[in-house]
Short mmCIF file of C-alpha atoms in Angstrom, two decimals:
data_model
loop_
_atom_site.label_atom_id
_atom_site.label_comp_id
_atom_site.label_asym_id
_atom_site.label_seq_id
_atom_site.Cartn_x
_atom_site.Cartn_y
_atom_site.Cartn_z
CA MET X 1 -5.63 59.86 46.61
CA LYS X 2 -8.64 62.13 48.50
CA GLN X 3 -9.33 61.61 52.22
CA ASN X 4 -12.30 61.76 53.52
CA LYS X 5 -12.88 63.02 57.78
CA LYS X 6 -13.85 59.64 58.69
CA GLU X 7 -12.04 57.46 56.69
CA TRP X 8 -8.72 56.98 55.22
CA GLU X 9 -7.03 54.11 52.98
CA ARG X 10 -4.05 52.24 53.76
CA THR X 11 -2.30 49.36 51.60
CA SER X 12 -1.67 46.33 53.90
CA SER X 13 1.20 43.84 52.74
CA ALA X 14 -0.89 41.14 54.40
CA ASN X 15 -3.63 41.30 51.78
CA GLY X 16 -1.42 41.82 48.27
CA GLY X 17 -1.68 45.03 48.22
CA ILE X 18 -5.40 45.79 48.16
CA PRO X 19 -6.45 49.17 49.43
CA VAL X 20 -8.63 48.40 52.86
CA LYS X 21 -10.66 50.91 54.39
CA HIS X 22 -10.72 51.98 58.29
CA ARG X 23 -13.81 54.06 59.57
CA VAL X 24 -12.75 56.03 62.82
CA THR X 25 -15.83 55.13 64.97
CA PRO X 26 -17.41 57.77 67.30
CA GLU X 27 -16.36 55.50 70.39
CA LEU X 28 -12.49 56.34 68.94
CA ARG X 29 -13.60 59.87 68.50
CA ILE X 30 -14.14 60.08 72.28
CA MET X 31 -11.34 58.33 73.33
CA LEU X 32 -9.21 60.34 71.50
CA ALA X 33 -10.57 63.79 72.73
CA SER X 34 -10.75 62.40 75.75
CA THR X 35 -7.18 61.65 76.07
CA GLY X 36 -6.10 64.74 74.43
CA LEU X 37 -8.03 66.77 77.42
CA ILE X 38 -6.19 64.78 79.98
CA PHE X 39 -2.78 65.15 78.35
CA ILE X 40 -3.49 69.21 78.36
CA LEU X 41 -4.89 68.94 82.12
CA LEU X 42 -1.43 67.01 82.75
CA LEU X 43 0.55 69.44 81.26
CA LEU X 44 -0.80 72.51 82.70
CA THR X 45 -0.75 71.12 85.56
CA MET X 46 2.96 70.49 85.53
CA VAL X 47 3.92 73.94 83.51
CA ILE X 48 2.13 75.65 86.52
CA SER X 49 3.05 73.23 89.58
CA ASN X 50 6.53 74.17 88.77
CA SER X 51 6.14 78.00 87.54
CA LEU X 52 4.39 77.97 91.48
CA VAL X 53 7.56 76.25 93.15
CA MET X 54 9.55 78.58 91.22
CA LEU X 55 7.99 81.27 92.45
CA GLY X 56 8.18 79.65 96.12
CA ILE X 57 11.83 79.40 95.95
CA ARG X 58 12.22 82.78 94.67
CA PHE X 59 10.18 84.61 97.48
CA GLY X 60 11.55 81.96 100.49
CA VAL X 61 7.86 80.22 100.60
CA ILE X 62 9.47 77.07 99.14
CA THR X 63 13.21 76.23 100.88
CA ALA X 64 15.41 75.04 97.95
CA ARG X 65 17.27 72.17 97.97
CA ARG X 66 20.97 72.27 98.83
CA PRO X 67 23.63 69.46 97.91
CA GLY X 68 23.42 67.05 100.64
CA SER X 69 20.26 67.93 102.25
CA PRO X 70 17.32 65.79 102.65
CA LEU X 71 15.16 65.52 99.48
CA LEU X 72 11.44 64.62 101.21
CA PRO X 73 10.63 68.06 102.63
CA PHE X 74 10.98 69.31 98.99
CA LEU X 75 9.06 66.68 97.58
CA ILE X 76 6.20 67.21 99.63
CA GLN X 77 5.83 70.96 98.99
CA SER X 78 6.06 70.31 95.35
CA GLY X 79 3.67 67.40 95.50
CA ILE X 80 1.18 69.27 97.39
CA ILE X 81 1.36 72.40 95.01
CA SER X 82 1.11 69.88 91.95
CA ILE X 83 -1.63 68.21 93.47
CA CYS X 84 -3.91 71.37 94.84
CA THR X 85 -2.79 72.82 90.96
CA GLY X 86 -4.56 69.70 89.77
CA THR X 87 -7.41 70.00 91.22
CA VAL X 88 -8.19 73.51 90.30
CA LEU X 89 -7.31 72.68 86.92
CA THR X 90 -9.93 69.86 86.85
CA LEU X 91 -13.03 72.09 88.85
CA VAL X 92 -12.30 74.90 86.25
CA PHE X 93 -11.92 73.13 83.12
CA GLY X 94 -13.85 69.52 84.13
CA HIS X 95 -16.91 70.77 84.03
CA LEU X 96 -16.62 71.74 80.26
CA PRO X 97 -16.61 68.29 78.61
CA LEU X 98 -19.79 67.98 80.76
CA ARG X 99 -21.91 70.50 79.73
CA PRO X 100 -23.49 69.34 77.12
CA LEU X 101 -24.29 66.38 79.09
CA ASN X 102 -26.21 68.02 81.64
CA GLN X 103 -27.80 69.97 78.91
CA LEU X 104 -28.84 66.61 77.67
CA ILE X 105 -30.31 65.81 80.55
CA ARG X 106 -32.05 68.78 81.32
CA ALA X 107 -33.96 68.39 78.25
CA ILE X 108 -34.88 64.68 78.79
CA HIS X 109 -36.32 65.79 81.78
CA ASP X 110 -38.46 68.47 80.01
CA VAL X 111 -39.76 65.92 77.76
CA ALA X 112 -40.27 63.68 80.49
CA GLY X 113 -42.42 66.34 81.84
CA GLY X 114 -44.23 66.69 78.23
CA ASN X 115 -42.62 69.58 76.96
CA PHE X 116 -41.92 68.57 73.17
CA GLN X 117 -40.92 71.19 72.22
CA THR X 118 -37.79 71.19 73.58
CA LYS X 119 -34.39 71.65 71.69
CA ILE X 120 -30.73 71.22 71.89
CA ASP X 121 -27.83 73.28 70.26
CA LEU X 122 -24.95 70.75 70.71
CA ARG X 123 -22.08 71.73 68.20
CA HIS X 124 -19.03 70.13 69.07
CA PRO X 125 -17.94 67.03 68.55
CA LYS X 126 -19.40 65.59 65.81
CA GLU X 127 -21.02 62.82 68.15
CA PHE X 128 -23.14 65.55 70.21
CA ARG X 129 -23.85 67.47 66.86
CA ASP X 130 -25.34 64.54 65.63
CA LEU X 131 -27.39 64.06 68.63
CA SER X 132 -28.20 66.97 68.82
CA GLU X 133 -30.11 66.55 65.35
CA SER X 134 -31.40 63.16 66.58
CA PHE X 135 -32.72 64.47 69.77
CA ASN X 136 -34.50 67.25 68.07
CA GLN X 137 -36.09 65.08 65.21
CA MET X 138 -37.20 62.73 67.94
CA THR X 139 -39.29 65.76 69.68
CA ASP X 140 -40.71 67.31 66.74
CA GLU X 141 -41.97 63.41 66.15
CA LEU X 142 -43.04 63.12 69.48
CA ALA X 143 -44.84 66.73 69.20
CA GLY X 144 -46.62 65.39 65.98
CA ILE X 145 -47.35 61.76 67.83
CA GLU X 146 -49.06 64.29 70.83
CA MET X 147 -51.09 66.54 68.35
CA LEU X 148 -52.29 63.64 66.49
CA ARG X 149 -53.03 61.65 70.15
CA SER X 150 -54.98 64.87 71.32
CA ASP X 151 -56.52 65.24 68.08
CA PHE X 152 -58.06 61.54 68.09
CA ILE X 153 -59.40 61.53 71.51
CA ASN X 154 -61.20 64.58 70.92
CA ASN X 155 -62.66 63.86 67.51
CA PHE X 156 -63.47 60.15 68.42
CA SER X 157 -65.03 61.07 71.60
CA HIS X 158 -67.21 63.79 69.56
CA GLU X 159 -68.50 60.81 67.01
CA PHE X 160 -68.89 58.25 69.59
CA ARG X 161 -71.31 60.99 71.48
CA THR X 162 -73.21 62.36 68.50
CA PRO X 163 -75.08 59.16 67.69
CA ILE X 164 -75.19 57.91 71.19
CA MET X 165 -76.93 60.90 72.38
CA SER X 166 -79.22 60.66 69.43
CA ILE X 167 -79.91 57.26 70.30
CA LEU X 168 -80.76 58.16 73.90
CA GLY X 169 -83.02 60.99 72.80
CA PHE X 170 -85.26 58.89 70.17
CA ALA X 171 -85.50 56.16 72.46
CA GLY X 172 -86.80 58.33 75.19
CA LEU X 173 -89.40 59.66 73.16
CA LEU X 174 -90.55 56.21 72.04
CA LYS X 175 -91.70 55.51 75.40
CA LYS X 176 -94.43 58.37 75.32
CA GLU X 177 -98.26 56.67 75.33
CA ASP X 178 -99.52 59.36 72.23
CA LEU X 179 -97.37 58.86 69.94
CA SER X 180 -98.37 57.96 66.36
CA GLU X 181 -97.32 54.92 64.47
CA ASP X 182 -95.78 56.77 62.01
CA ARG X 183 -93.94 58.64 64.66
CA LYS X 184 -92.35 55.62 66.09
CA LYS X 185 -91.29 54.43 62.53
CA GLU X 186 -89.40 57.71 62.26
CA TYR X 187 -87.75 57.84 65.22
CA LEU X 188 -86.99 53.73 65.33
CA ASP X 189 -84.99 54.44 61.77
CA ILE X 190 -83.28 57.40 63.14
CA ILE X 191 -82.45 54.76 66.25
CA ILE X 192 -81.60 52.22 63.50
CA SER X 193 -79.19 54.53 61.30
CA GLU X 194 -77.30 55.63 64.28
CA CYS X 195 -76.71 52.04 65.78
CA ARG X 196 -75.23 51.52 61.76
CA ARG X 197 -72.92 54.80 62.11
CA LEU X 198 -71.98 53.34 65.74
CA SER X 199 -71.27 50.25 63.90
CA ASP X 200 -69.32 51.44 60.80
CA LEU X 201 -67.14 53.84 63.14
CA SER X 202 -66.00 50.89 65.18
CA ASP X 203 -65.43 48.73 62.48
CA ASN X 204 -63.18 51.67 60.73
CA VAL X 205 -61.30 52.32 63.88
CA LEU X 206 -60.39 48.49 64.62
CA ASN X 207 -59.27 48.33 60.89
CA LEU X 208 -57.27 51.10 61.27
CA SER X 209 -55.82 50.07 64.28
CA LYS X 210 -55.08 46.36 63.03
CA VAL X 211 -53.17 48.05 59.56
CA GLU X 212 -51.10 50.92 61.51
CA SER X 213 -49.81 48.15 63.84
CA LEU X 214 -48.59 46.27 60.66
CA THR X 215 -45.04 46.97 59.64
CA LEU X 216 -44.50 43.95 57.26
CA LEU X 217 -47.57 43.28 54.82
CA THR X 218 -48.43 39.61 54.99
CA ASP X 219 -50.88 36.78 53.37
CA THR X 220 -50.13 38.47 49.54
CA GLU X 221 -50.96 36.55 46.78
CA GLU X 222 -51.49 37.21 42.86
CA PHE X 223 -55.35 37.89 42.04
CA ASN X 224 -57.13 39.92 39.44
CA ALA X 225 -57.55 43.20 40.51
CA GLY X 226 -60.14 44.56 37.68
CA GLU X 227 -62.64 41.77 38.80
CA GLN X 228 -61.98 42.73 42.72
CA VAL X 229 -63.10 46.30 41.71
CA ARG X 230 -66.10 44.78 39.91
CA GLU X 231 -67.02 43.13 43.08
CA SER X 232 -66.59 45.85 45.11
CA ILE X 233 -69.18 47.78 42.76
CA LEU X 234 -71.63 45.18 43.17
CA MET X 235 -70.93 45.30 46.94
CA LEU X 236 -72.38 48.87 47.20
CA GLU X 237 -75.56 48.30 44.67
CA GLN X 238 -77.90 49.14 47.32
CA LYS X 239 -76.18 52.79 47.86
CA TRP X 240 -75.72 53.64 44.12
CA ASN X 241 -79.30 52.56 43.20
CA GLN X 242 -80.82 54.35 45.63
CA LYS X 243 -79.22 58.16 44.08
CA LYS X 244 -79.47 56.48 40.39
CA ILE X 245 -75.94 56.90 40.40
CA SER X 246 -74.64 55.28 36.56
CA PHE X 247 -71.03 54.02 36.34
CA ASP X 248 -68.36 54.72 32.99
CA LEU X 249 -66.43 51.84 33.86
CA GLU X 250 -62.87 50.97 31.71
CA ILE X 251 -61.31 47.93 33.77
CA GLU X 252 -58.67 45.95 32.18
CA GLU X 253 -57.87 42.45 33.69
CA VAL X 254 -54.79 42.93 35.82
CA ILE X 255 -52.74 40.59 38.03
CA LEU X 256 -51.65 42.07 41.20
CA THR X 257 -49.68 40.92 44.00
CA GLY X 258 -50.84 42.11 47.50
CA ASN X 259 -53.21 41.46 49.93
CA ARG X 260 -56.73 40.37 48.51
CA SER X 261 -58.94 41.57 51.48
CA LEU X 262 -57.08 44.86 52.48
CA LEU X 263 -57.32 46.08 49.08
CA ARG X 264 -60.91 45.52 48.74
CA GLN X 265 -61.48 48.03 51.61
CA VAL X 266 -59.83 50.44 49.54
CA TRP X 267 -61.76 50.23 46.51
CA VAL X 268 -64.96 49.98 48.45
CA ASN X 269 -63.96 53.25 50.64
CA LEU X 270 -63.56 55.15 47.23
CA ILE X 271 -66.44 53.99 45.23
CA ASP X 272 -68.34 54.46 48.32
CA ASN X 273 -66.90 58.02 49.08
CA ALA X 274 -67.74 58.85 45.52
CA VAL X 275 -71.43 57.68 45.35
CA LYS X 276 -71.39 59.35 48.96
CA PHE X 277 -71.07 62.68 47.48
CA SER X 278 -71.89 62.41 43.87
CA PRO X 279 -75.35 63.99 43.09
CA GLU X 280 -78.41 62.14 42.65
CA GLY X 281 -78.62 60.60 38.88
CA SER X 282 -75.14 61.48 38.31
CA SER X 283 -72.29 59.18 36.96
CA VAL X 284 -69.06 57.82 38.61
CA SER X 285 -66.04 56.88 36.27
CA ILE X 286 -63.44 54.31 37.34
CA SER X 287 -60.86 53.05 35.08
CA VAL X 288 -58.52 50.29 36.34
CA ASN X 289 -55.26 49.48 33.94
CA LYS X 290 -51.60 48.82 33.69
CA ASN X 291 -49.04 51.49 33.32
CA GLY X 292 -45.31 50.12 32.99
CA GLU X 293 -44.74 48.27 36.24
CA ASN X 294 -47.67 49.41 38.07
CA PHE X 295 -51.06 49.01 39.01
CA VAL X 296 -53.60 52.26 38.12
CA PHE X 297 -56.95 52.42 39.72
CA THR X 298 -58.64 55.74 38.85
CA ILE X 299 -61.92 57.00 39.89
CA LYS X 300 -63.99 60.25 38.78
CA ASP X 301 -67.22 61.67 40.76
CA HIS X 302 -69.16 64.71 40.03
CA GLY X 303 -69.85 65.64 43.70
CA PRO X 304 -69.20 69.39 45.12
CA GLY X 305 -65.11 69.07 44.77
CA MET X 306 -62.76 69.70 47.77
CA ASP X 307 -60.63 73.47 47.90
CA ALA X 308 -56.59 72.82 48.35
CA GLY X 309 -56.61 72.85 51.82
CA THR X 310 -59.18 70.25 52.27
CA CYS X 311 -57.17 68.15 49.75
CA GLU X 312 -54.14 68.13 51.91
CA ARG X 313 -56.03 66.91 54.70
CA ILE X 314 -58.22 64.87 53.41
CA PHE X 315 -56.57 61.88 53.97
CA ASP X 316 -55.99 62.53 58.29
CA LYS X 317 -57.58 60.72 60.65
CA PHE X 318 -61.28 61.96 61.60
CA TYR X 319 -61.23 65.06 58.96
CA GLN X 320 -63.92 65.74 56.97
CA GLY X 321 -64.30 68.17 54.32
CA ASP X 322 -67.93 68.34 55.14
CA THR X 323 -68.30 70.19 58.28
CA SER X 324 -71.94 70.34 58.78
CA HIS X 325 -71.42 66.47 58.77
CA ALA X 326 -74.66 66.65 56.19
CA THR X 327 -73.40 63.56 54.83
CA GLU X 328 -72.61 60.66 56.51
CA GLY X 329 -68.66 59.63 57.32
CA ASN X 330 -66.44 59.85 60.26
CA GLY X 331 -63.31 60.74 58.39
CA LEU X 332 -61.50 57.42 58.95
CA GLY X 333 -62.08 55.72 55.89
CA LEU X 334 -59.42 57.89 53.67
CA SER X 335 -56.95 56.98 56.62
CA LEU X 336 -57.37 53.62 56.17
CA VAL X 337 -57.06 53.78 52.32
CA ARG X 338 -53.52 55.65 52.51
CA ARG X 339 -52.55 53.05 55.36
CA ILE X 340 -53.23 50.02 53.20
CA VAL X 341 -51.84 51.77 50.14
CA SER X 342 -48.78 52.38 52.03
CA LEU X 343 -48.00 48.93 52.88
CA HIS X 344 -48.42 47.92 49.30
CA ARG X 345 -45.79 50.13 48.64
CA GLY X 346 -47.79 52.59 46.40
CA THR X 347 -49.61 56.08 46.67
CA VAL X 348 -52.88 57.15 46.56
CA ALA X 349 -53.16 61.15 45.72
CA VAL X 350 -56.35 63.26 45.13
CA LYS X 351 -57.12 65.72 42.35
CA SER X 352 -60.28 68.31 43.43
CA GLN X 353 -61.72 71.82 42.76
CA THR X 354 -64.58 73.14 44.24
CA GLY X 355 -67.51 72.47 42.09
CA LYS X 356 -66.04 70.28 39.59
CA GLY X 357 -65.85 66.75 41.57
CA SER X 358 -62.98 64.86 42.60
CA ILE X 359 -60.61 62.56 41.13
CA PHE X 360 -58.47 60.03 43.39
CA ILE X 361 -55.81 58.12 42.19
CA VAL X 362 -54.28 54.88 43.53
CA THR X 363 -50.75 53.61 42.38
CA LEU X 364 -49.36 50.10 43.12
CA PRO X 365 -46.41 48.42 41.94
CA LEU X 366 -47.70 44.60 40.31
CA LYS X 367 -45.46 42.91 42.22
#
């Protein structure tokens, strides 16, 4: 019968001969290791102290006990030697079990000081090796979170500062008395546009913060996903009408179970992106169908497309493939899409090539 290092089997007469598995817990391992270390120290103390007593008797340092002589002086001398020997051995070998703990304490202080690149390498026993791996994984996660936090603050401040400075600048220009009516109207349109940009950014930040704090999906219901996609297209009618965008639709009536309001944000964001990056007079293809036990939403545009590097980062917060910021946006919409899809146990993927448009595919379990 094969036995694992952590487990062994024995047959108990109390349960009718049914094999019962027993696990060696980490606490038991540590207790056994500690007991073994204490036993080794006691054994070394006994051997070395007895050897020292024998040497002391040989060189006349310790008076050998003769028959009829008092036992107490000899016991005191032997006891002092044993105590001194045990103390020295404890000082020499006692720090060995504490070395991993000291290393861990120093590493914790480094992490508390903000150094998330700290790593530890504890080999023995196995529990310390597991602790080492968990600690290093934690610091990797903390380093990633710190990078995201730094990027979020930098990008967030930039995205807010730009429209605010624009509003302040054009509001100051409006105070000039020699402005023509056309100029005033132009400046007011810019201010309105920048205010709308700030409003959209605030909404996206709030929505993203809300869904990122969710760990369990609530308010789920069955609804017609095909109908919801058509409603989302109509919500953006003004935008695609302005660019004379046409739609090539292949929408099936698929009943999906999920959070209706959150999934509407997915379709609206993806359709809005397709319209935004599509050239005037082009078309956008949307398909909704059922594939086995999954719901599949696909949207394809004929925009500028993206290279491989942009595709890898397109779902990151505040990342924008259009570095010139020639198109409206704040880089939060696709992050919101990915988080909502993830909450529904689904996936979202992008296929794109520069100059050949982009395809976004959302796959969700039907139930």
